[in-house]
Amino acid sequence: MAMDHKIEDAFQDKEAFNDQSSSRSRSLDDVQSHTEANIMPETETQPDHPDVEKGDLAKSSTVISAMDPRSFPDGGLQAWLVVFGGFCCLFCSFGWINCIGVFQDYYQTTLLRQYSPSTVSWIVSLETFMMFLGGPIMGKLYDNYGPKYLLLVGTFLHVFGLMMTSISTEYYQFILAQGICSPIGASAVFYPALSAVSTWFFHRRAFAFGIMASGSSLGGVIFPILVQNLIPKIGFPWTMRVSAFLILGLLIIANFTVKSRLPPSPKPFSIMAFVKPLSEPTFALLTIGAFFVFFGIFIPFTFIQLQAQAAGMSINLSNYLLAILNAASIFGRTVPGYLGDRFGRFNVIVIFNFFSAIIILALWLPSRSNAPIIVFAALYGFGSGAFVSMVPACLAQISNIKEIGIRNGTIFAIVSVAALCGNPIAGALLGDGTSFTKVIIFAGVVYLVGAAIFLLTRATLVKWEVFKKV
């Protein structure tokens, strides 16, 4: 009898131990589910089938799903060719948008000098707005048909719009060609690049995004210097045509290299597919935070040259400020990506958002001479560059990769409204005066609000655990 009780007690101890182990395992899984991407489905197990030759049941085999993290190449020739193609796409789309300050300055002082700064800024604001507004349509077309046809159409529209800009003389013509046609084409090459790279990388995704996004920084370095140096030599029309031919050559490369690892999955169009992600608190807060950041992020790009000239900087030196800003942004889009994969993508983007907001208010606002303005351009390029490369990586981390096109489209379509309104509001705050105080305060405050909301977004994943990788 005593022996029976001992055996029974042993079984009870074993069951208690198993329950505790199971509880610890579930707890560990819960933590991981908050800190890793929501794209880790169970592996597919094929059912047992009779082996005709052997006359018995074959052993079950496990097939790794294309959505499983283990199936992401995270490197290799094909994957890095896609990154290179994406680099070309962002050079031609976001890189072109990054030189909007050159056109704000040129139009305001030459071709459209009869218009106010706020009116002129609608041209460059429309460029940003239209590129991002196309997100839902481009995202849906990408999910249904892949990147091929989007890239073809986008290449044509982007180049055609710039060619039409080269023969424009009236305000409405610049609006139609440079403000609408060209950025619609840029949108059609921007979104396929973002979505395609997501399908090739998992553990090194932020780093891959950083390399791809550095294309926009390099474009932001080359295009301002190209435009400002060619206009005095060959005139505005041929400068725009040279830029268009350069974009055409790079987008031809992109058309041959940007591919999705996953086959298209056509689904009927439903407006709710774009609205549904907003019901997720993390996605909604990420979108709101990006909205506020986009209100302010392009204001330095647009007005830094004018502010520097008002502070006494020579026109020749001020023409290189955008190039300095975008050159620093190359490192700002690659280094934080590497750090994000190592220490947590949300951790890195929160830190760099606060950094960018603070230097707008603490460094750019009191700047009255060449040195602090140049230092600000370099530091802001580095800090703001992290935002551009890390937002897609953070979005992919909380998303099902099958819906990446739609979710990219949703967030960027919403922030396009902020990108549209930010510069005209700043132009209205500037008025016809030369004091940029209100403009800089506006940019810094909205950026700071966005940074705080990103901090709240992180809290939805790991609450307020400071040292948690997320």
Short mmCIF file of C-alpha atoms in Angstrom, two decimals:
data_model
loop_
_atom_site.label_atom_id
_atom_site.label_comp_id
_atom_site.label_asym_id
_atom_site.label_seq_id
_atom_site.Cartn_x
_atom_site.Cartn_y
_atom_site.Cartn_z
CA MET A 1 0.00 0.00 0.00
CA ALA A 2 2.85 2.40 0.91
CA MET A 3 4.47 1.57 -2.42
CA ASP A 4 1.22 2.45 -4.27
CA HIS A 5 1.08 5.85 -2.53
CA LYS A 6 4.71 6.58 -3.49
CA ILE A 7 4.03 5.71 -7.14
CA GLU A 8 0.88 7.91 -7.11
CA ASP A 9 2.83 10.82 -5.55
CA ALA A 10 5.55 10.46 -8.16
CA PHE A 11 3.03 10.68 -11.00
CA GLN A 12 1.45 13.77 -9.42
CA ASP A 13 4.87 15.45 -9.09
CA LYS A 14 5.63 14.68 -12.73
CA GLU A 15 2.30 16.13 -13.88
CA ALA A 16 2.90 19.28 -11.80
CA PHE A 17 6.36 19.65 -13.32
CA ASN A 18 4.95 19.26 -16.84
CA ASP A 19 2.26 21.87 -16.13
CA GLN A 20 4.90 24.33 -14.90
CA SER A 21 7.08 23.70 -17.95
CA SER A 22 4.09 24.19 -20.25
CA SER A 23 3.21 27.44 -18.44
CA ARG A 24 6.76 28.73 -18.79
CA SER A 25 6.76 27.81 -22.47
CA ARG A 26 3.48 29.67 -23.06
CA SER A 27 4.85 32.71 -21.22
CA LEU A 28 7.98 32.70 -23.37
CA ASP A 29 5.87 32.41 -26.52
CA ASP A 30 3.74 35.37 -25.39
CA VAL A 31 6.82 37.55 -24.93
CA GLN A 32 8.19 36.56 -28.32
CA SER A 33 4.85 37.27 -30.01
CA HIS A 34 5.09 40.86 -28.81
CA THR A 35 8.63 41.43 -29.98
CA GLU A 36 8.83 39.65 -33.31
CA ALA A 37 6.93 39.99 -36.55
CA ASN A 38 3.47 38.51 -36.78
CA ILE A 39 4.48 36.37 -39.71
CA MET A 40 5.43 33.11 -38.07
CA PRO A 41 2.75 30.55 -38.92
CA GLU A 42 3.00 26.91 -38.02
CA THR A 43 4.86 24.72 -40.46
CA GLU A 44 2.68 22.67 -42.71
CA THR A 45 2.71 18.93 -42.05
CA GLN A 46 1.71 16.71 -44.94
CA PRO A 47 -0.62 13.82 -44.10
CA ASP A 48 0.64 10.26 -44.26
CA HIS A 49 0.10 8.54 -47.61
CA PRO A 50 0.57 4.89 -48.52
CA ASP A 51 3.83 4.12 -50.25
CA VAL A 52 2.75 2.16 -53.35
CA GLU A 53 6.12 0.50 -53.88
CA LYS A 54 6.73 -0.55 -50.26
CA GLY A 55 3.14 -1.31 -49.43
CA ASP A 56 3.21 0.59 -46.14
CA LEU A 57 2.68 4.14 -44.82
CA ALA A 58 5.35 6.69 -45.61
CA LYS A 59 6.76 8.74 -42.82
CA SER A 60 5.19 12.16 -42.42
CA SER A 61 7.26 15.00 -43.87
CA THR A 62 7.31 18.60 -42.80
CA VAL A 63 7.17 21.32 -45.47
CA ILE A 64 8.38 24.77 -44.51
CA SER A 65 5.83 27.38 -45.59
CA ALA A 66 6.97 30.28 -47.77
CA MET A 67 5.78 32.53 -44.94
CA ASP A 68 7.92 30.80 -42.30
CA PRO A 69 10.93 32.87 -41.14
CA ARG A 70 13.21 29.96 -42.03
CA SER A 71 12.21 30.27 -45.71
CA PHE A 72 13.38 33.89 -46.05
CA PRO A 73 16.78 33.85 -47.83
CA ASP A 74 18.10 36.86 -45.85
CA GLY A 75 20.82 37.15 -48.51
CA GLY A 76 22.10 35.57 -51.70
CA LEU A 77 22.52 36.98 -55.20
CA GLN A 78 18.83 37.23 -56.08
CA ALA A 79 17.89 38.86 -52.78
CA TRP A 80 20.63 41.48 -53.02
CA LEU A 81 19.78 42.17 -56.67
CA VAL A 82 16.27 43.01 -55.49
CA VAL A 83 17.78 45.39 -52.91
CA PHE A 84 19.89 46.99 -55.65
CA GLY A 85 16.82 47.39 -57.85
CA GLY A 86 14.99 48.90 -54.89
CA PHE A 87 17.96 51.23 -54.39
CA CYS A 88 17.49 52.45 -57.98
CA CYS A 89 13.74 52.85 -57.41
CA LEU A 90 14.21 55.00 -54.32
CA PHE A 91 17.00 56.99 -55.97
CA CYS A 92 14.55 57.97 -58.71
CA SER A 93 11.41 58.43 -56.56
CA PHE A 94 12.19 59.52 -53.00
CA GLY A 95 15.61 60.82 -54.10
CA TRP A 96 13.92 63.17 -56.55
CA ILE A 97 11.46 64.27 -53.85
CA ASN A 98 14.40 65.00 -51.53
CA CYS A 99 15.58 67.83 -53.80
CA ILE A 100 12.29 69.75 -53.61
CA GLY A 101 14.06 72.63 -51.86
CA VAL A 102 15.99 73.36 -55.06
CA PHE A 103 12.78 73.89 -57.01
CA GLN A 104 11.14 75.90 -54.22
CA ASP A 105 14.10 78.27 -54.34
CA TYR A 106 14.39 78.36 -58.16
CA TYR A 107 10.70 78.84 -58.92
CA GLN A 108 10.30 81.44 -56.18
CA THR A 109 13.14 83.57 -57.53
CA THR A 110 12.75 83.08 -61.31
CA LEU A 111 9.96 81.35 -63.22
CA LEU A 112 7.18 81.88 -60.64
CA ARG A 113 8.44 84.91 -58.72
CA GLN A 114 5.04 86.58 -59.02
CA TYR A 115 3.57 83.96 -56.64
CA SER A 116 3.92 83.78 -52.85
CA PRO A 117 6.15 81.14 -51.18
CA SER A 118 3.04 79.33 -49.93
CA THR A 119 1.58 79.16 -53.45
CA VAL A 120 4.85 77.92 -54.97
CA SER A 121 5.21 75.31 -52.23
CA TRP A 122 2.03 73.58 -53.44
CA ILE A 123 4.00 72.27 -56.43
CA VAL A 124 6.64 70.53 -54.32
CA SER A 125 4.09 69.48 -51.69
CA LEU A 126 1.94 67.87 -54.36
CA GLU A 127 4.96 65.83 -55.43
CA THR A 128 5.24 64.28 -51.98
CA PHE A 129 1.47 63.98 -51.56
CA MET A 130 0.81 62.24 -54.86
CA MET A 131 3.70 59.82 -54.40
CA PHE A 132 2.38 58.67 -51.03
CA LEU A 133 -1.33 58.97 -51.84
CA GLY A 134 -1.03 56.27 -54.48
CA GLY A 135 -0.16 53.78 -51.74
CA PRO A 136 -3.50 51.94 -51.44
CA ILE A 137 -3.88 51.52 -55.20
CA MET A 138 -0.23 50.55 -55.76
CA GLY A 139 -0.30 48.25 -52.75
CA LYS A 140 -3.41 46.45 -53.95
CA LEU A 141 -2.07 46.13 -57.50
CA TYR A 142 1.20 44.77 -56.10
CA ASP A 143 -0.57 42.14 -53.97
CA ASN A 144 -2.71 41.09 -56.95
CA TYR A 145 -0.21 41.21 -59.82
CA GLY A 146 3.29 41.65 -58.44
CA PRO A 147 5.77 44.45 -59.24
CA LYS A 148 6.31 43.95 -62.99
CA TYR A 149 3.52 46.03 -64.55
CA LEU A 150 3.63 48.68 -61.83
CA LEU A 151 7.30 49.32 -62.57
CA LEU A 152 6.68 49.59 -66.32
CA VAL A 153 3.84 52.09 -65.98
CA GLY A 154 5.62 54.00 -63.22
CA THR A 155 8.77 54.37 -65.33
CA PHE A 156 6.78 55.86 -68.21
CA LEU A 157 4.75 58.30 -66.09
CA HIS A 158 7.70 59.53 -64.03
CA VAL A 159 9.87 60.23 -67.07
CA PHE A 160 6.96 61.66 -69.11
CA GLY A 161 6.03 64.05 -66.28
CA LEU A 162 9.56 65.42 -66.08
CA MET A 163 9.75 65.83 -69.85
CA MET A 164 6.52 67.84 -69.74
CA THR A 165 7.91 69.92 -66.88
CA SER A 166 10.83 70.87 -69.14
CA ILE A 167 8.45 72.67 -71.51
CA SER A 168 6.21 74.20 -68.81
CA THR A 169 5.97 77.96 -68.36
CA GLU A 170 2.70 78.49 -66.45
CA TYR A 171 1.87 77.65 -62.84
CA TYR A 172 -0.88 75.17 -63.72
CA GLN A 173 1.48 73.35 -66.10
CA PHE A 174 4.02 72.80 -63.32
CA ILE A 175 1.19 71.53 -61.11
CA LEU A 176 0.04 69.00 -63.71
CA ALA A 177 3.45 67.79 -64.90
CA GLN A 178 5.72 67.99 -61.85
CA GLY A 179 3.08 67.98 -59.12
CA ILE A 180 0.80 65.20 -60.40
CA CYS A 181 2.03 63.13 -63.38
CA SER A 182 5.66 62.60 -62.33
CA PRO A 183 4.94 61.67 -58.68
CA ILE A 184 2.20 59.21 -59.69
CA GLY A 185 4.90 57.43 -61.67
CA ALA A 186 7.29 57.73 -58.73
CA SER A 187 4.62 56.14 -56.53
CA ALA A 188 4.35 53.19 -58.91
CA VAL A 189 8.08 52.45 -58.54
CA PHE A 190 8.38 53.34 -54.83
CA TYR A 191 5.83 50.88 -53.39
CA PRO A 192 6.83 47.75 -55.35
CA ALA A 193 10.40 48.24 -54.12
CA LEU A 194 9.32 48.45 -50.47
CA SER A 195 7.03 45.44 -50.72
CA ALA A 196 9.35 43.23 -52.78
CA VAL A 197 12.34 43.61 -50.44
CA SER A 198 10.12 42.60 -47.50
CA THR A 199 9.61 39.16 -49.03
CA TRP A 200 13.34 38.37 -49.21
CA PHE A 201 14.54 39.38 -45.74
CA PHE A 202 13.42 38.61 -42.19
CA HIS A 203 16.22 38.76 -39.62
CA ARG A 204 18.20 41.33 -41.65
CA ARG A 205 15.17 43.23 -42.93
CA ALA A 206 15.91 46.62 -41.36
CA PHE A 207 19.48 46.51 -42.70
CA ALA A 208 18.22 45.63 -46.19
CA PHE A 209 15.68 48.45 -46.00
CA GLY A 210 18.45 50.81 -44.90
CA ILE A 211 20.62 49.97 -47.91
CA MET A 212 17.64 50.36 -50.24
CA ALA A 213 16.56 53.64 -48.61
CA SER A 214 20.07 55.04 -48.94
CA GLY A 215 19.28 55.27 -52.65
CA SER A 216 16.92 58.12 -51.86
CA SER A 217 19.69 59.85 -49.92
CA LEU A 218 22.18 59.47 -52.76
CA GLY A 219 19.55 60.81 -55.14
CA GLY A 220 19.07 63.71 -52.77
CA VAL A 221 22.80 64.42 -53.00
CA ILE A 222 23.16 64.10 -56.77
CA PHE A 223 19.96 65.73 -58.03
CA PRO A 224 20.34 69.12 -56.25
CA ILE A 225 23.97 69.47 -57.42
CA LEU A 226 23.03 68.30 -60.91
CA VAL A 227 20.09 70.71 -61.24
CA GLN A 228 21.82 73.74 -59.72
CA ASN A 229 24.95 73.34 -61.84
CA LEU A 230 23.26 72.52 -65.13
CA ILE A 231 20.59 75.26 -65.13
CA PRO A 232 23.14 78.10 -65.62
CA LYS A 233 24.94 76.11 -68.34
CA ILE A 234 22.21 74.46 -70.43
CA GLY A 235 19.03 76.07 -69.12
CA PHE A 236 16.08 74.75 -67.13
CA PRO A 237 14.39 72.73 -69.95
CA TRP A 238 17.45 70.65 -70.80
CA THR A 239 18.33 70.22 -67.12
CA MET A 240 14.96 68.55 -66.59
CA ARG A 241 15.49 66.34 -69.65
CA VAL A 242 18.94 65.24 -68.45
CA SER A 243 17.40 64.35 -65.08
CA ALA A 244 14.63 62.42 -66.82
CA PHE A 245 17.11 60.41 -68.91
CA LEU A 246 19.15 59.56 -65.80
CA ILE A 247 15.97 58.34 -64.08
CA LEU A 248 15.00 56.33 -67.17
CA GLY A 249 18.34 54.49 -67.19
CA LEU A 250 18.14 53.55 -63.51
CA LEU A 251 14.51 52.45 -63.73
CA ILE A 252 15.34 50.15 -66.65
CA ILE A 253 17.72 48.36 -64.25
CA ALA A 254 14.97 48.25 -61.61
CA ASN A 255 12.52 46.70 -64.05
CA PHE A 256 14.87 43.75 -64.52
CA THR A 257 15.89 43.23 -60.88
CA VAL A 258 12.93 43.99 -58.59
CA LYS A 259 10.97 40.77 -58.08
CA SER A 260 8.81 39.32 -55.33
CA ARG A 261 9.78 36.01 -53.76
CA LEU A 262 6.10 35.19 -53.26
CA PRO A 263 3.63 34.72 -56.12
CA PRO A 264 0.79 37.25 -56.44
CA SER A 265 -2.40 36.42 -54.56
CA PRO A 266 -5.28 38.16 -56.37
CA LYS A 267 -8.23 39.15 -54.19
CA PRO A 268 -11.33 41.25 -54.93
CA PHE A 269 -10.99 44.92 -54.12
CA SER A 270 -12.47 45.82 -50.74
CA ILE A 271 -12.16 49.19 -49.05
CA MET A 272 -12.34 47.42 -45.69
CA ALA A 273 -9.05 45.68 -46.44
CA PHE A 274 -7.38 49.09 -46.09
CA VAL A 275 -9.42 50.13 -43.05
CA LYS A 276 -9.09 46.87 -41.09
CA PRO A 277 -5.41 47.34 -40.06
CA LEU A 278 -6.39 50.58 -38.28
CA SER A 279 -8.38 48.52 -35.77
CA GLU A 280 -5.06 47.20 -34.43
CA PRO A 281 -3.78 49.58 -31.69
CA THR A 282 -0.12 49.18 -32.65
CA PHE A 283 -0.75 49.83 -36.34
CA ALA A 284 -3.05 52.77 -35.59
CA LEU A 285 -0.53 54.44 -33.28
CA LEU A 286 2.29 53.80 -35.77
CA THR A 287 0.21 55.53 -38.44
CA ILE A 288 -0.66 58.52 -36.22
CA GLY A 289 2.97 58.91 -35.17
CA ALA A 290 4.16 58.82 -38.78
CA PHE A 291 1.43 61.35 -39.68
CA PHE A 292 2.80 63.93 -37.24
CA VAL A 293 6.42 63.28 -38.21
CA PHE A 294 5.53 63.78 -41.88
CA PHE A 295 4.06 67.16 -41.02
CA GLY A 296 7.52 68.36 -40.11
CA ILE A 297 10.12 66.11 -41.71
CA PHE A 298 10.22 67.79 -45.14
CA ILE A 299 10.21 71.39 -43.89
CA PRO A 300 14.02 71.53 -43.45
CA PHE A 301 14.44 69.98 -46.91
CA THR A 302 12.25 72.72 -48.41
CA PHE A 303 13.31 75.82 -46.49
CA ILE A 304 16.88 75.30 -45.27
CA GLN A 305 18.41 77.05 -48.29
CA LEU A 306 16.14 80.07 -47.97
CA GLN A 307 16.68 80.24 -44.19
CA ALA A 308 20.46 80.04 -44.63
CA GLN A 309 20.45 82.86 -47.19
CA ALA A 310 18.29 84.97 -44.86
CA ALA A 311 20.88 84.34 -42.12
CA GLY A 312 23.66 85.67 -44.36
CA MET A 313 25.01 82.53 -46.06
CA SER A 314 26.14 83.00 -49.65
CA ILE A 315 23.94 81.58 -52.39
CA ASN A 316 26.81 79.41 -53.64
CA LEU A 317 27.34 77.77 -50.23
CA SER A 318 23.62 77.44 -49.47
CA ASN A 319 23.18 75.49 -52.70
CA TYR A 320 25.16 72.65 -51.12
CA LEU A 321 23.11 72.39 -47.92
CA LEU A 322 20.69 69.86 -49.39
CA ALA A 323 23.60 67.79 -50.66
CA ILE A 324 25.16 67.84 -47.16
CA LEU A 325 21.83 66.91 -45.57
CA ASN A 326 21.24 64.02 -47.96
CA ALA A 327 24.84 62.80 -47.80
CA ALA A 328 24.52 62.45 -44.04
CA SER A 329 21.20 60.74 -44.62
CA ILE A 330 22.97 57.89 -46.44
CA PHE A 331 24.52 56.88 -43.12
CA GLY A 332 21.25 57.71 -41.33
CA ARG A 333 19.42 55.14 -43.41
CA THR A 334 21.95 52.31 -43.18
CA VAL A 335 23.49 52.48 -39.70
CA PRO A 336 20.15 52.64 -37.80
CA GLY A 337 18.89 49.73 -39.90
CA TYR A 338 21.80 47.59 -38.70
CA LEU A 339 21.25 48.78 -35.13
CA GLY A 340 17.52 48.08 -35.44
CA ASP A 341 18.09 44.43 -36.33
CA ARG A 342 20.50 44.13 -33.40
CA PHE A 343 18.78 46.12 -30.64
CA GLY A 344 15.16 46.40 -31.78
CA ARG A 345 13.60 48.41 -34.60
CA PHE A 346 11.07 50.29 -32.47
CA ASN A 347 13.80 51.13 -29.93
CA VAL A 348 15.98 52.68 -32.62
CA ILE A 349 13.26 54.67 -34.38
CA VAL A 350 12.04 56.18 -31.09
CA ILE A 351 15.55 57.37 -30.19
CA PHE A 352 16.24 58.89 -33.60
CA ASN A 353 12.82 60.58 -33.78
CA PHE A 354 13.47 62.41 -30.51
CA PHE A 355 16.98 63.26 -31.68
CA SER A 356 15.70 64.87 -34.91
CA ALA A 357 12.96 66.83 -33.15
CA ILE A 358 15.35 68.15 -30.51
CA ILE A 359 18.00 69.39 -32.94
CA ILE A 360 15.34 71.27 -34.96
CA LEU A 361 14.42 73.24 -31.84
CA ALA A 362 17.79 73.35 -30.11
CA LEU A 363 20.14 73.81 -33.08
CA TRP A 364 18.31 75.05 -36.19
CA LEU A 365 16.07 77.55 -34.35
CA PRO A 366 18.91 79.64 -32.83
CA SER A 367 21.21 79.31 -35.88
CA ARG A 368 22.33 82.70 -37.20
CA SER A 369 25.62 81.86 -38.94
CA ASN A 370 27.08 79.37 -41.41
CA ALA A 371 28.64 76.86 -39.01
CA PRO A 372 25.55 75.88 -36.95
CA ILE A 373 23.37 75.68 -40.07
CA ILE A 374 25.82 73.33 -41.78
CA VAL A 375 26.12 71.22 -38.61
CA PHE A 376 22.33 71.08 -38.36
CA ALA A 377 22.04 69.95 -42.00
CA ALA A 378 24.44 67.06 -41.37
CA LEU A 379 22.90 65.97 -38.05
CA TYR A 380 19.32 66.30 -39.30
CA GLY A 381 20.13 64.30 -42.41
CA PHE A 382 21.47 61.51 -40.22
CA GLY A 383 18.56 61.59 -37.75
CA SER A 384 15.68 61.94 -40.20
CA GLY A 385 17.19 59.30 -42.48
CA ALA A 386 16.52 56.69 -39.79
CA PHE A 387 12.80 57.45 -39.90
CA VAL A 388 12.54 56.85 -43.65
CA SER A 389 14.28 53.47 -43.52
CA MET A 390 12.87 52.21 -40.21
CA VAL A 391 9.12 52.85 -40.70
CA PRO A 392 8.73 50.13 -43.40
CA ALA A 393 10.78 47.73 -41.25
CA CYS A 394 8.65 48.44 -38.15
CA LEU A 395 5.49 48.07 -40.22
CA ALA A 396 6.62 44.71 -41.60
CA GLN A 397 7.46 43.56 -38.05
CA ILE A 398 3.82 43.92 -36.94
CA SER A 399 2.23 42.74 -40.20
CA ASN A 400 1.39 39.58 -42.08
CA ILE A 401 3.76 39.64 -45.04
CA LYS A 402 0.92 38.58 -47.38
CA GLU A 403 -0.78 41.92 -46.66
CA ILE A 404 2.34 44.08 -46.81
CA GLY A 405 1.27 45.90 -49.98
CA ILE A 406 -2.10 46.93 -48.59
CA ARG A 407 -0.70 47.91 -45.19
CA ASN A 408 2.12 49.96 -46.75
CA GLY A 409 -0.50 51.65 -48.89
CA THR A 410 -2.76 52.44 -45.94
CA ILE A 411 -0.12 54.07 -43.79
CA PHE A 412 1.51 56.08 -46.58
CA ALA A 413 -1.82 57.25 -48.00
CA ILE A 414 -2.75 58.69 -44.60
CA VAL A 415 0.61 60.38 -44.04
CA SER A 416 0.43 61.85 -47.56
CA VAL A 417 -2.09 64.38 -46.22
CA ALA A 418 0.49 65.59 -43.71
CA ALA A 419 3.18 65.67 -46.41
CA LEU A 420 0.81 67.75 -48.58
CA CYS A 421 -0.07 70.29 -45.89
CA GLY A 422 3.23 70.64 -44.03
CA ASN A 423 5.11 72.83 -46.52
CA PRO A 424 2.19 75.16 -47.41
CA ILE A 425 1.52 75.71 -43.69
CA ALA A 426 5.20 76.50 -43.21
CA GLY A 427 5.08 78.82 -46.24
CA ALA A 428 2.05 80.61 -44.79
CA LEU A 429 3.86 80.99 -41.44
CA LEU A 430 6.80 82.50 -43.31
CA GLY A 431 4.64 84.87 -45.34
CA ASP A 432 6.65 87.45 -47.26
CA GLY A 433 9.04 88.01 -44.38
CA THR A 434 12.50 86.68 -43.70
CA SER A 435 11.95 85.39 -40.16
CA PHE A 436 11.87 81.59 -40.05
CA THR A 437 11.19 81.32 -36.31
CA LYS A 438 7.55 80.24 -36.65
CA VAL A 439 8.42 77.79 -39.43
CA ILE A 440 11.13 76.08 -37.38
CA ILE A 441 9.03 75.93 -34.21
CA PHE A 442 6.15 74.36 -36.16
CA ALA A 443 8.48 71.73 -37.67
CA GLY A 444 10.06 70.89 -34.31
CA VAL A 445 6.82 70.66 -32.34
CA VAL A 446 4.98 68.36 -34.76
CA TYR A 447 8.08 66.16 -35.05
CA LEU A 448 8.26 66.00 -31.24
CA VAL A 449 4.58 64.98 -31.01
CA GLY A 450 5.21 62.24 -33.56
CA ALA A 451 8.21 60.98 -31.59
CA ALA A 452 6.09 60.77 -28.41
CA ILE A 453 3.42 58.75 -30.24
CA PHE A 454 6.08 56.35 -31.51
CA LEU A 455 7.07 55.84 -27.87
CA LEU A 456 3.44 54.94 -27.11
CA THR A 457 3.46 52.55 -30.07
CA ARG A 458 6.42 50.74 -28.56
CA ALA A 459 4.54 50.55 -25.24
CA THR A 460 1.72 48.57 -26.89
CA LEU A 461 4.24 45.83 -27.64
CA VAL A 462 6.28 45.57 -24.42
CA LYS A 463 4.59 48.10 -22.13
CA TRP A 464 7.28 50.29 -20.50
CA GLU A 465 10.13 47.78 -20.31
CA VAL A 466 13.04 50.04 -21.20
CA PHE A 467 15.64 47.44 -22.15
CA LYS A 468 13.38 45.04 -24.05
CA LYS A 469 14.36 44.42 -27.67
CA VAL A 470 11.39 45.29 -29.87
#
